[in-house]
Tab-separated table of C-alpha atoms in Angstrom:
chain	number	residue	atom	x	y	z
A	1	MET	CA	16.844	39.411	38.935
A	2	GLY	CA	18.291	40.124	35.635
A	3	SER	CA	19.728	38.197	32.603
A	4	ARG	CA	22.222	39.297	30.122
A	5	GLY	CA	22.095	38.072	26.623
A	6	ALA	CA	23.394	38.671	23.101
A	7	GLY	CA	20.904	38.990	20.217
A	8	ALA	CA	21.250	38.570	16.495
A	9	ARG	CA	22.148	41.227	14.153
A	10	GLY	CA	23.792	44.039	15.960
A	11	ARG	CA	23.056	43.180	19.597
A	12	ALA	CA	25.716	40.655	20.240
A	13	GLY	CA	27.939	41.814	23.227
A	14	ALA	CA	25.693	44.854	23.774
A	15	GLY	CA	24.569	45.270	27.333
A	16	VAL	CA	20.811	44.050	27.472
A	17	THR	CA	19.344	43.277	30.891
A	18	ILE	CA	15.983	41.601	31.282
A	19	ARG	CA	14.635	42.553	34.744
A	20	ARG	CA	11.265	42.532	36.555
A	21	ALA	CA	9.230	45.649	35.630
A	22	VAL	CA	8.261	48.083	38.362
A	23	ALA	CA	5.277	50.233	38.640
A	24	ARG	CA	7.242	53.352	37.240
A	25	ASP	CA	7.962	51.260	33.987
A	26	ALA	CA	4.138	51.202	33.104
A	27	LYS	CA	4.198	54.605	31.118
A	28	ARG	CA	7.101	53.466	29.112
A	29	ILE	CA	5.416	50.036	28.347
A	30	SER	CA	2.146	51.605	27.323
A	31	ARG	CA	3.867	54.237	25.005
A	32	MET	CA	5.641	51.117	23.482
A	33	VAL	CA	2.321	49.291	22.859
A	34	ARG	CA	0.482	52.360	21.387
A	35	GLY	CA	3.228	53.348	19.144
A	36	SER	CA	4.054	49.892	17.723
A	37	GLY	CA	4.420	49.966	14.127
A	38	ALA	CA	2.798	46.393	13.983
A	39	TYR	CA	-0.462	48.138	15.134
A	40	GLU	CA	-0.862	50.664	12.395
A	41	GLY	CA	-3.613	50.779	9.748
A	42	LEU	CA	-6.015	47.871	10.106
A	43	TYR	CA	-4.751	46.876	13.497
A	44	ALA	CA	-4.773	50.314	15.178
A	45	SER	CA	-8.085	49.967	17.040
A	46	ALA	CA	-6.732	47.289	19.149
A	47	VAL	CA	-4.100	49.565	20.837
A	48	ASP	CA	-5.908	52.738	20.602
A	49	GLY	CA	-5.780	54.185	24.054
A	50	TYR	CA	-4.335	51.124	25.453
A	51	ARG	CA	-2.831	51.488	28.915
A	52	VAL	CA	-0.582	49.185	31.044
A	53	GLY	CA	-1.058	50.503	34.338
A	54	PRO	CA	1.188	50.132	37.400
A	55	ASP	CA	-1.449	47.918	39.143
A	56	TYR	CA	-1.095	45.465	36.055
A	57	VAL	CA	2.723	45.605	36.480
A	58	GLU	CA	2.553	44.627	40.100
A	59	ALA	CA	-0.159	41.966	39.581
A	60	HIS	CA	1.485	39.921	36.772
A	61	ARG	CA	5.062	38.758	35.844
A	62	VAL	CA	6.114	41.605	33.644
A	63	PHE	CA	9.714	41.789	32.623
A	64	VAL	CA	11.496	44.547	30.521
A	65	ALA	CA	14.498	44.266	28.327
A	66	VAL	CA	16.614	47.452	28.731
A	67	ASP	CA	19.702	48.687	27.180
A	68	ASP	CA	22.452	49.170	29.750
A	69	GLU	CA	24.554	51.242	27.441
A	70	ARG	CA	21.837	53.780	26.575
A	71	ASP	CA	20.396	54.856	30.050
A	72	GLY	CA	18.266	51.831	30.381
A	73	ARG	CA	16.274	52.525	27.281
A	74	LEU	CA	13.202	50.056	26.879
A	75	LEU	CA	13.897	47.502	24.064
A	76	GLY	CA	11.004	45.136	24.711
A	77	PHE	CA	8.895	43.588	27.367
A	78	TYR	CA	6.570	40.726	28.013
A	79	SER	CA	3.852	39.715	30.480
A	80	LEU	CA	3.447	36.088	31.743
A	81	VAL	CA	0.063	35.385	33.394
A	82	VAL	CA	0.379	32.380	35.504
A	83	ASP	CA	-3.488	31.368	36.027
A	84	PRO	CA	-4.353	30.275	33.341
A	85	PRO	CA	-0.846	30.221	31.969
A	86	GLU	CA	-0.742	32.920	29.026
A	87	LEU	CA	1.748	35.125	27.364
A	88	ASP	CA	-0.549	38.182	27.651
A	89	LEU	CA	1.697	40.818	26.140
A	90	MET	CA	5.103	40.874	24.112
A	91	PHE	CA	6.483	43.882	22.345
A	92	VAL	CA	9.770	44.664	20.990
A	93	ALA	CA	10.623	48.204	20.094
A	94	ASP	CA	10.316	48.855	16.408
A	95	GLN	CA	13.961	49.866	15.744
A	96	GLU	CA	15.163	46.757	17.694
A	97	GLN	CA	13.107	44.444	15.384
A	98	GLY	CA	15.316	41.496	14.183
A	99	ALA	CA	18.082	42.312	16.594
A	100	GLY	CA	17.342	39.302	18.939
A	101	ILE	CA	15.531	41.075	21.621
A	102	GLY	CA	12.330	38.894	20.958
A	103	ARG	CA	14.393	35.797	21.127
A	104	LEU	CA	15.916	36.961	24.350
A	105	LEU	CA	12.422	37.628	25.918
A	106	MET	CA	11.087	34.234	24.822
A	107	GLU	CA	14.058	32.362	26.428
A	108	HIS	CA	13.522	34.410	29.675
A	109	MET	CA	9.737	33.901	29.446
A	110	ARG	CA	10.270	30.106	29.141
A	111	GLU	CA	12.627	30.185	32.330
A	112	GLU	CA	10.161	32.145	34.210
A	113	ALA	CA	7.242	29.818	33.268
A	114	ARG	CA	9.367	26.798	34.336
A	115	ARG	CA	10.124	28.449	37.611
A	116	ALA	CA	6.330	28.969	38.213
A	117	GLY	CA	5.916	25.237	37.584
A	118	LEU	CA	4.009	25.657	34.141
A	119	ALA	CA	4.401	22.979	31.344
A	120	ARG	CA	3.038	25.115	28.614
A	121	VAL	CA	1.928	28.760	27.827
A	122	ARG	CA	-0.840	29.773	25.491
A	123	VAL	CA	-0.311	32.852	23.280
A	124	VAL	CA	-3.087	34.628	21.267
A	125	SER	CA	-0.846	36.157	18.762
A	126	HIS	CA	-1.176	39.368	16.793
A	127	PRO	CA	-1.465	37.978	13.191
A	128	PRO	CA	1.623	39.683	11.899
A	129	ALA	CA	3.641	37.935	14.878
A	130	ALA	CA	2.712	34.470	14.058
A	131	GLY	CA	5.820	33.680	12.086
A	132	PHE	CA	7.802	34.796	15.044
A	133	TYR	CA	5.972	32.499	17.318
A	134	ARG	CA	6.468	29.724	14.930
A	135	SER	CA	10.174	30.293	14.667
A	136	MET	CA	10.233	29.973	18.478
A	137	GLY	CA	8.881	26.569	18.294
A	138	ALA	CA	5.332	27.344	19.316
A	139	ARG	CA	2.707	24.841	18.039
A	140	PRO	CA	-0.527	25.842	16.502
A	141	GLY	CA	-3.559	25.926	18.960
A	142	GLY	CA	-6.476	27.185	17.030
A	143	THR	CA	-8.080	30.670	16.583
A	144	GLU	CA	-9.283	33.353	18.917
A	145	PRO	CA	-12.386	34.857	17.446
A	146	ALA	CA	-12.722	38.598	16.735
A	147	ASN	CA	-13.650	40.679	19.763
A	148	PRO	CA	-15.085	43.926	18.235
A	149	PRO	CA	-14.812	47.003	18.681
A	150	GLY	CA	-11.108	46.849	19.315
A	151	VAL	CA	-10.128	43.478	17.745
A	152	ARG	CA	-12.163	42.842	14.439
A	153	TRP	CA	-10.225	40.052	13.176
A	154	GLU	CA	-9.432	36.382	14.267
A	155	ARG	CA	-6.141	35.669	15.757
A	156	PRO	CA	-3.901	32.693	15.672
A	157	VAL	CA	-3.364	30.841	18.961
A	158	PHE	CA	-0.011	29.042	19.852
A	159	VAL	CA	1.004	26.827	22.548
A	160	ILE	CA	4.629	27.148	23.894
A	161	ASP	CA	5.996	23.968	25.603
A	162	VAL	CA	8.185	25.103	28.408
A	163	ALA	CA	8.882	22.025	30.492
A	164	GLU	CA	12.246	20.834	30.688
A	165	GLU	CA	13.115	18.460	27.635
């Protein structure tokens, strides 16, 4: 299953496909997480050595956005856990930030959550991503406490309503 979409700045009309991830995508997904500019400095400990394995990809609803025009280059991905409903991971390649890939992934995630019969999805956000989730219509849902040693800061929690309006 794939969906095509056009993003904002510079991606309109570009060949972007969102498809279910497969085990062989795990290494590329892990590299994207560990190399994310959003996790430099203060936040580096959260992704230091982080690995998304093939077993994780097969056990969860992981979807990748790929560029059809550049050999399937990974533009971003998300992971939806159904029980309990949570957007576990969502990353967009640093060079694609602001190009609409995150919006495409969120729209796809909402559709996938509806297909799974979910009414809402919880997100424990990386603090710098909070504005993005707000712009996507997520409601504040509290705060997740720090979880040292990897995560030494509180994180905002959001709720994304996915039921049909």
